[in-house]
Amino acid sequence: MFKDQMQQDVIMVLKFPSNSPVTHVAANTLPHLTIPAVVTVTCSRLFAVNRWHNTVGLRGAPGYSLEQAHHLPIEMDTLVANNTGSNKRQITDLVDQSIQITTHCFVVTADNRYILVCGFWDKSFRVYSSETGKLTQIIFGHWDVVTCLARSESYIGGDCYIVSGSRDATLLLWYWSGRHHIIGDNPNNGDYPAPRAVLTGHDQEVACVSVCAELGLVISGAKEGPCLVHTITGDLLRALEGPDNYQCPRLISVSSEGHCIICYERGCFCNFSINGKLLAQMEVNDTTRAILLSSDGHNLVTGGDNGVVEVWQACDFRQLYIYPGCDAGIRAMDLSHDQRSGLGSFMGLFYLRG
């Protein structure tokens, strides 16, 4: 993705009818999926399931075929593009008025079939079918509004962990059943699922969280204070203490190699080992809104209000590449399954870079 300068920086741009900023992007593009797609969600909670055609690549690269080479890699969701039945793609349930809709409010399951949404006034988070837009499950467990969600990598069959963080300063770990498409193990008890673990230790509203099933760890940050490392059984292992002026974590990404990237307010970054050692730090002149680690954990991609996507070497924050600037700030990013294409969003636009 980052080394082959023969490829165009921008492959295509999609402009959605909604003028609401695109705030969440999830690229589940594996070819074995029933619907390989890039799911996008706007601040007005209009979502789109944009089919992925797996045709991006250079001649001779995996997935490349001459007869498909003229096709665009992504097909815009026809319901949204034609505005026919787009009501199926709008989540209209009332959210708490004080919640700022960000990428943390959404999780898309690995098969693209369900969207999990938080921020509701009744302290729940909810599961919706991406095909019909219907509400399929309401999950209660927190004592205050749920502020963020995160999903672990998925096992065979689609099972994974879901973590919810709340204004009640706690996190709950849940199990998503890929077989039954619900939170919880028992399809007969889908109305009252129980969390696998309760994670405590923060004293303020939880702002961000990341979960790694392979390492068995949950790393979370509150509005202020250090980030905390828990096991998936709920044990608090340690706090990740940044420098004195690094006190407001906003974004977290953890790799299976055991490196944790934390982005704080004012463009401050830290790279910690899971043992709590500070490996590297940097400050960028941007309000960063999205960070992303490549699957091998070697490369970090960042984007923010300046509208610039930058690629860094994760271990020491050495800058590797800067993409040409966008017309507005970056809100969310994801990578295709083969790590060849980066996908980002800003101000109602969704674009693809290779």
CSV table of C-alpha atoms in Angstrom, one decimal:
chain,number,residue,atom,x,y,z
A,1,MET,CA,0.0,0.0,0.0
A,2,PHE,CA,2.7,2.5,1.0
A,3,LYS,CA,5.6,1.6,-1.2
A,4,ASP,CA,4.3,1.3,-4.7
A,5,GLN,CA,4.2,4.8,-6.0
A,6,MET,CA,3.1,3.6,-9.5
A,7,GLN,CA,-0.5,3.4,-8.1
A,8,GLN,CA,-2.7,6.4,-8.1
A,9,ASP,CA,-3.1,8.0,-4.7
A,10,VAL,CA,-6.9,8.4,-5.2
A,11,ILE,CA,-8.6,5.6,-7.0
A,12,MET,CA,-12.2,6.8,-6.6
A,13,VAL,CA,-14.5,9.1,-4.6
A,14,LEU,CA,-18.1,8.5,-3.5
A,15,LYS,CA,-20.4,11.4,-2.7
A,16,PHE,CA,-23.4,10.3,-0.7
A,17,PRO,CA,-26.8,12.2,-1.0
A,18,SER,CA,-26.7,12.9,2.7
A,19,ASN,CA,-24.8,16.1,3.6
A,20,SER,CA,-24.1,14.7,7.0
A,21,PRO,CA,-20.4,13.9,7.6
A,22,VAL,CA,-19.4,10.3,7.2
A,23,THR,CA,-18.1,9.4,10.7
A,24,HIS,CA,-17.5,5.6,10.6
A,25,VAL,CA,-16.0,3.3,8.0
A,26,ALA,CA,-15.7,-0.5,8.3
A,27,ALA,CA,-14.0,-2.4,5.5
A,28,ASN,CA,-14.9,-6.1,5.8
A,29,THR,CA,-13.8,-7.1,2.3
A,30,LEU,CA,-12.7,-10.8,2.5
A,31,PRO,CA,-13.8,-12.6,-0.7
A,32,HIS,CA,-15.4,-15.5,1.2
A,33,LEU,CA,-18.0,-13.2,2.7
A,34,THR,CA,-21.5,-13.4,1.4
A,35,ILE,CA,-21.4,-9.6,1.0
A,36,PRO,CA,-17.8,-8.2,0.9
A,37,ALA,CA,-18.5,-4.6,1.6
A,38,VAL,CA,-17.4,-1.2,3.0
A,39,VAL,CA,-20.0,0.0,5.5
A,40,THR,CA,-20.2,3.7,6.1
A,41,VAL,CA,-22.2,5.6,8.7
A,42,THR,CA,-22.9,9.3,8.8
A,43,CYS,CA,-23.4,11.6,11.8
A,44,SER,CA,-27.2,11.5,11.1
A,45,ARG,CA,-26.9,7.7,11.4
A,46,LEU,CA,-27.6,7.0,7.7
A,47,PHE,CA,-25.6,3.9,6.8
A,48,ALA,CA,-24.6,2.4,3.5
A,49,VAL,CA,-23.5,-1.1,2.6
A,50,ASN,CA,-21.2,-0.5,-0.4
A,51,ARG,CA,-20.2,-3.7,-2.2
A,52,TRP,CA,-16.5,-4.4,-2.6
A,53,HIS,CA,-15.5,-6.1,-5.9
A,54,ASN,CA,-12.0,-7.1,-4.9
A,55,THR,CA,-10.5,-5.8,-8.2
A,56,VAL,CA,-8.0,-3.3,-6.9
A,57,GLY,CA,-4.5,-4.3,-7.7
A,58,LEU,CA,-1.7,-4.3,-10.1
A,59,ARG,CA,-1.4,-6.7,-13.0
A,60,GLY,CA,-0.2,-10.0,-11.6
A,61,ALA,CA,-1.2,-9.1,-8.0
A,62,PRO,CA,-3.6,-11.4,-6.1
A,63,GLY,CA,-7.3,-10.6,-7.0
A,64,TYR,CA,-6.4,-8.9,-10.2
A,65,SER,CA,-8.1,-10.1,-13.4
A,66,LEU,CA,-7.9,-8.5,-16.8
A,67,GLU,CA,-11.6,-8.8,-17.5
A,68,GLN,CA,-12.5,-7.2,-14.2
A,69,ALA,CA,-9.8,-4.5,-14.4
A,70,HIS,CA,-12.1,-1.8,-15.7
A,71,HIS,CA,-14.6,-2.2,-12.9
A,72,LEU,CA,-14.5,0.2,-10.0
A,73,PRO,CA,-13.6,-1.5,-6.7
A,74,ILE,CA,-16.6,-0.2,-4.8
A,75,GLU,CA,-20.3,-0.1,-5.8
A,76,MET,CA,-22.3,2.5,-3.9
A,77,ASP,CA,-25.3,1.1,-2.0
A,78,THR,CA,-28.1,1.3,-4.5
A,79,LEU,CA,-30.8,2.1,-1.8
A,80,VAL,CA,-28.8,5.2,-0.8
A,81,ALA,CA,-27.7,6.2,-4.3
A,82,ASN,CA,-31.2,6.0,-5.7
A,83,ASN,CA,-32.9,7.1,-2.6
A,84,THR,CA,-35.3,4.2,-3.0
A,85,GLY,CA,-36.0,2.5,0.4
A,86,SER,CA,-33.2,4.5,2.0
A,87,ASN,CA,-35.4,4.6,5.1
A,88,LYS,CA,-34.0,1.1,5.7
A,89,ARG,CA,-30.6,2.6,6.1
A,90,GLN,CA,-31.6,5.3,8.7
A,91,ILE,CA,-31.3,4.6,12.4
A,92,THR,CA,-33.9,6.9,13.9
A,93,ASP,CA,-34.0,5.7,17.5
A,94,LEU,CA,-33.3,8.7,19.8
A,95,VAL,CA,-29.8,9.2,21.1
A,96,ASP,CA,-28.9,11.2,24.2
A,97,GLN,CA,-28.8,14.9,23.2
A,98,SER,CA,-25.4,15.4,24.9
A,99,ILE,CA,-23.7,12.6,22.9
A,100,GLN,CA,-21.4,13.6,20.1
A,101,ILE,CA,-21.7,11.1,17.3
A,102,THR,CA,-18.2,9.8,16.4
A,103,THR,CA,-16.7,6.7,15.0
A,104,HIS,CA,-16.6,5.2,18.6
A,105,CYS,CA,-20.4,5.0,18.6
A,106,PHE,CA,-20.5,2.2,16.0
A,107,VAL,CA,-19.3,-1.3,15.4
A,108,VAL,CA,-19.9,-3.4,12.3
A,109,THR,CA,-19.8,-7.2,12.6
A,110,ALA,CA,-17.2,-9.1,10.5
A,111,ASP,CA,-19.8,-10.4,8.0
A,112,ASN,CA,-21.3,-6.8,7.4
A,113,ARG,CA,-24.7,-8.1,8.5
A,114,TYR,CA,-25.2,-6.1,11.7
A,115,ILE,CA,-24.4,-2.7,13.1
A,116,LEU,CA,-24.0,-2.0,16.8
A,117,VAL,CA,-24.8,1.5,17.9
A,118,CYS,CA,-24.5,3.3,21.3
A,119,GLY,CA,-25.3,6.7,22.8
A,120,PHE,CA,-29.0,6.1,23.5
A,121,TRP,CA,-30.8,7.9,26.3
A,122,ASP,CA,-32.0,4.7,28.0
A,123,LYS,CA,-28.3,3.6,28.7
A,124,SER,CA,-28.5,0.8,26.2
A,125,PHE,CA,-26.6,-0.1,23.0
A,126,ARG,CA,-28.4,-1.7,20.1
A,127,VAL,CA,-28.0,-4.1,17.3
A,128,TYR,CA,-29.5,-3.4,13.8
A,129,SER,CA,-29.7,-5.5,10.7
A,130,SER,CA,-27.7,-3.9,7.9
A,131,GLU,CA,-30.0,-5.6,5.3
A,132,THR,CA,-33.4,-4.5,6.7
A,133,GLY,CA,-32.4,-1.7,9.1
A,134,LYS,CA,-34.6,-3.4,11.8
A,135,LEU,CA,-33.7,-3.4,15.4
A,136,THR,CA,-32.8,-6.9,16.4
A,137,GLN,CA,-31.5,-6.6,20.0
A,138,ILE,CA,-31.3,-4.1,22.9
A,139,ILE,CA,-28.5,-4.6,25.5
A,140,PHE,CA,-28.7,-3.1,29.0
A,141,GLY,CA,-26.0,-3.3,31.6
A,142,HIS,CA,-24.6,0.2,32.3
A,143,TRP,CA,-25.8,2.7,34.8
A,144,ASP,CA,-25.3,5.7,32.5
A,145,VAL,CA,-25.2,6.4,28.7
A,146,VAL,CA,-22.9,4.1,26.7
A,147,THR,CA,-20.2,6.3,25.1
A,148,CYS,CA,-18.1,4.0,23.0
A,149,LEU,CA,-18.0,0.5,21.5
A,150,ALA,CA,-15.2,-1.7,20.1
A,151,ARG,CA,-14.9,-5.1,18.5
A,152,SER,CA,-12.1,-7.7,18.7
A,153,GLU,CA,-10.9,-9.6,15.7
A,154,SER,CA,-13.4,-12.4,14.8
A,155,TYR,CA,-12.9,-16.1,15.2
A,156,ILE,CA,-14.0,-18.7,12.6
A,157,GLY,CA,-17.8,-18.4,12.5
A,158,GLY,CA,-17.8,-14.7,13.3
A,159,ASP,CA,-17.7,-15.0,17.1
A,160,CYS,CA,-15.9,-12.0,18.8
A,161,TYR,CA,-15.8,-9.8,21.8
A,162,ILE,CA,-17.6,-6.5,22.1
A,163,VAL,CA,-16.6,-3.9,24.7
A,164,SER,CA,-18.9,-1.1,25.8
A,165,GLY,CA,-17.7,1.9,27.7
A,166,SER,CA,-19.9,4.3,29.6
A,167,ARG,CA,-20.3,7.6,31.5
A,168,ASP,CA,-20.6,5.4,34.6
A,169,ALA,CA,-16.8,5.0,34.3
A,170,THR,CA,-17.0,1.2,33.7
A,171,LEU,CA,-16.6,-1.1,30.7
A,172,LEU,CA,-18.5,-4.3,30.0
A,173,LEU,CA,-17.1,-7.2,28.0
A,174,TRP,CA,-19.7,-9.0,25.9
A,175,TYR,CA,-19.6,-12.1,23.6
A,176,TRP,CA,-21.0,-11.8,20.1
A,177,SER,CA,-22.3,-15.1,18.7
A,178,GLY,CA,-21.6,-15.3,15.0
A,179,ARG,CA,-23.9,-18.3,14.7
A,180,HIS,CA,-27.0,-16.7,16.4
A,181,HIS,CA,-26.2,-13.1,15.5
A,182,ILE,CA,-26.8,-11.8,19.0
A,183,ILE,CA,-24.9,-10.6,22.0
A,184,GLY,CA,-24.7,-13.6,24.4
A,185,ASP,CA,-24.3,-17.4,24.1
A,186,ASN,CA,-27.9,-18.4,24.5
A,187,PRO,CA,-30.4,-17.5,21.7
A,188,ASN,CA,-33.3,-18.2,24.1
A,189,ASN,CA,-32.0,-15.5,26.5
A,190,GLY,CA,-31.3,-12.8,23.9
A,191,ASP,CA,-33.4,-10.3,25.8
A,192,TYR,CA,-31.2,-10.5,28.9
A,193,PRO,CA,-27.6,-11.2,28.0
A,194,ALA,CA,-25.0,-11.0,30.8
A,195,PRO,CA,-21.6,-9.4,30.3
A,196,ARG,CA,-18.6,-11.7,30.5
A,197,ALA,CA,-16.7,-9.2,32.7
A,198,VAL,CA,-17.0,-5.8,34.3
A,199,LEU,CA,-13.9,-3.7,34.0
A,200,THR,CA,-13.4,-0.9,36.6
A,201,GLY,CA,-10.6,1.5,37.5
A,202,HIS,CA,-11.5,4.7,35.7
A,203,ASP,CA,-13.0,7.6,37.6
A,204,GLN,CA,-14.4,9.5,34.7
A,205,GLU,CA,-16.5,8.8,31.5
A,206,VAL,CA,-14.9,6.2,29.3
A,207,ALA,CA,-13.8,7.9,26.0
A,208,CYS,CA,-12.1,5.2,24.0
A,209,VAL,CA,-11.4,1.5,24.0
A,210,SER,CA,-9.7,-1.3,22.0
A,211,VAL,CA,-9.9,-5.0,22.5
A,212,CYS,CA,-7.5,-7.7,21.3
A,213,ALA,CA,-8.8,-11.3,21.6
A,214,GLU,CA,-5.4,-12.8,20.6
A,215,LEU,CA,-3.7,-11.1,23.6
A,216,GLY,CA,-6.7,-11.4,25.8
A,217,LEU,CA,-6.5,-7.7,26.6
A,218,VAL,CA,-8.7,-4.6,26.8
A,219,ILE,CA,-7.1,-1.2,26.8
A,220,SER,CA,-9.3,1.8,27.6
A,221,GLY,CA,-9.0,5.6,28.2
A,222,ALA,CA,-11.3,8.0,30.2
A,223,LYS,CA,-11.8,11.7,29.5
A,224,GLU,CA,-8.8,12.3,31.7
A,225,GLY,CA,-6.1,10.2,33.3
A,226,PRO,CA,-4.0,7.2,32.3
A,227,CYS,CA,-5.2,4.4,30.0
A,228,LEU,CA,-5.9,1.1,31.7
A,229,VAL,CA,-5.0,-2.4,30.6
A,230,HIS,CA,-7.4,-5.2,31.7
A,231,THR,CA,-7.5,-8.9,30.9
A,232,ILE,CA,-10.7,-10.1,29.2
A,233,THR,CA,-11.6,-11.7,32.6
A,234,GLY,CA,-11.8,-8.3,34.2
A,235,ASP,CA,-8.5,-8.1,36.0
A,236,LEU,CA,-6.7,-4.8,36.0
A,237,LEU,CA,-3.1,-5.3,35.0
A,238,ARG,CA,-1.6,-1.9,34.8
A,239,ALA,CA,-2.0,1.8,33.9
A,240,LEU,CA,-0.2,3.3,30.9
A,241,GLU,CA,1.3,6.6,32.1
A,242,GLY,CA,2.2,9.1,29.4
A,243,PRO,CA,4.2,12.2,29.9
A,244,ASP,CA,2.8,14.9,32.1
A,245,ASN,CA,0.9,16.8,29.4
A,246,TYR,CA,-0.5,13.6,27.9
A,247,GLN,CA,-3.6,13.3,30.0
A,248,CYS,CA,-6.6,13.1,27.7
A,249,PRO,CA,-6.7,9.9,25.6
A,250,ARG,CA,-9.0,10.0,22.6
A,251,LEU,CA,-8.0,7.1,20.3
A,252,ILE,CA,-6.5,3.7,21.0
A,253,SER,CA,-5.2,1.0,18.6
A,254,VAL,CA,-3.5,-2.2,19.7
A,255,SER,CA,-1.7,-4.8,17.6
A,256,SER,CA,-1.5,-8.5,18.2
A,257,GLU,CA,2.3,-8.0,18.5
A,258,GLY,CA,1.7,-6.3,21.8
A,259,HIS,CA,2.1,-2.6,20.8
A,260,CYS,CA,-0.5,0.0,21.9
A,261,ILE,CA,-0.8,3.3,20.1
A,262,ILE,CA,-2.6,6.0,22.1
A,263,CYS,CA,-3.5,9.4,20.6
A,264,TYR,CA,-4.2,12.1,23.2
A,265,GLU,CA,-5.6,15.6,22.8
A,266,ARG,CA,-3.5,18.2,20.9
A,267,GLY,CA,-2.0,15.7,18.5
A,268,CYS,CA,0.1,13.8,21.1
A,269,PHE,CA,1.0,10.2,20.5
A,270,CYS,CA,2.5,7.4,22.6
A,271,ASN,CA,3.6,3.9,21.7
A,272,PHE,CA,3.5,1.5,24.7
A,273,SER,CA,4.4,-2.1,25.1
A,274,ILE,CA,1.7,-4.1,26.8
A,275,ASN,CA,4.1,-4.3,29.8
A,276,GLY,CA,3.7,-0.6,30.2
A,277,LYS,CA,7.0,0.6,28.8
A,278,LEU,CA,6.9,3.9,26.8
A,279,LEU,CA,8.6,3.0,23.5
A,280,ALA,CA,8.1,6.3,21.5
A,281,GLN,CA,6.2,9.5,21.6
A,282,MET,CA,5.5,12.3,19.1
A,283,GLU,CA,3.4,15.4,18.6
A,284,VAL,CA,1.8,16.4,15.3
A,285,ASN,CA,0.3,19.7,14.3
A,286,ASP,CA,-3.2,18.4,13.7
A,287,THR,CA,-6.3,17.4,15.7
A,288,THR,CA,-6.3,13.7,14.9
A,289,ARG,CA,-9.7,12.1,14.5
A,290,ALA,CA,-8.7,8.6,13.2
A,291,ILE,CA,-5.8,6.2,13.7
A,292,LEU,CA,-5.3,2.7,12.2
A,293,LEU,CA,-2.6,0.1,12.6
A,294,SER,CA,-1.8,-2.3,9.7
A,295,SER,CA,-2.5,-5.9,10.4
A,296,ASP,CA,1.2,-6.7,11.1
A,297,GLY,CA,1.4,-3.7,13.5
A,298,HIS,CA,4.3,-2.1,11.6
A,299,ASN,CA,2.5,0.9,10.1
A,300,LEU,CA,0.3,3.5,11.7
A,301,VAL,CA,-2.1,5.6,9.6
A,302,THR,CA,-3.4,8.9,10.9
A,303,GLY,CA,-5.9,11.5,9.8
A,304,GLY,CA,-7.5,14.6,11.3
A,305,ASP,CA,-8.8,18.1,10.8
A,306,ASN,CA,-6.1,19.1,8.4
A,307,GLY,CA,-7.4,16.6,5.9
A,308,VAL,CA,-4.1,14.9,5.5
A,309,VAL,CA,-3.6,11.1,5.7
A,310,GLU,CA,-0.1,10.3,7.0
A,311,VAL,CA,1.7,6.9,7.3
A,312,TRP,CA,4.2,6.3,10.1
A,313,GLN,CA,6.5,3.5,11.2
A,314,ALA,CA,4.7,2.5,14.4
A,315,CYS,CA,7.7,1.5,16.4
A,316,ASP,CA,9.4,4.9,16.4
A,317,PHE,CA,6.9,7.2,14.6
A,318,ARG,CA,9.2,7.8,11.6
A,319,GLN,CA,7.1,9.3,8.9
A,320,LEU,CA,6.9,7.1,5.8
A,321,TYR,CA,4.4,8.8,3.5
A,322,ILE,CA,2.0,11.7,3.2
A,323,TYR,CA,-1.0,11.5,0.9
A,324,PRO,CA,-2.2,14.7,-0.8
A,325,GLY,CA,-4.6,16.7,1.3
A,326,CYS,CA,-8.4,16.3,1.3
A,327,ASP,CA,-11.0,19.1,1.1
A,328,ALA,CA,-12.0,18.6,4.7
A,329,GLY,CA,-11.1,16.9,7.9
A,330,ILE,CA,-10.7,13.1,8.1
A,331,ARG,CA,-13.3,11.5,10.4
A,332,ALA,CA,-12.7,7.7,10.0
A,333,MET,CA,-10.5,5.2,8.2
A,334,ASP,CA,-10.1,1.5,7.5
A,335,LEU,CA,-8.0,-0.8,5.4
A,336,SER,CA,-9.1,-3.5,3.0
A,337,HIS,CA,-8.3,-7.1,4.0
A,338,ASP,CA,-5.2,-7.3,1.8
A,339,GLN,CA,-3.9,-4.0,3.2
A,340,ARG,CA,-3.5,-2.6,-0.3
A,341,SER,CA,-6.2,0.0,-0.1
A,342,GLY,CA,-7.0,2.6,2.5
A,343,LEU,CA,-10.5,3.9,3.0
A,344,GLY,CA,-11.4,7.2,4.6
A,345,SER,CA,-14.3,9.6,5.1
A,346,PHE,CA,-14.9,13.3,5.5
A,347,MET,CA,-17.8,15.7,5.2
A,348,GLY,CA,-20.2,13.3,3.4
A,349,LEU,CA,-17.6,12.0,1.1
A,350,PHE,CA,-16.0,8.6,1.1
A,351,TYR,CA,-12.8,7.9,-0.8
A,352,LEU,CA,-10.5,5.1,-1.6
A,353,ARG,CA,-6.7,5.3,-1.7
A,354,GLY,CA,-4.2,2.7,-2.8
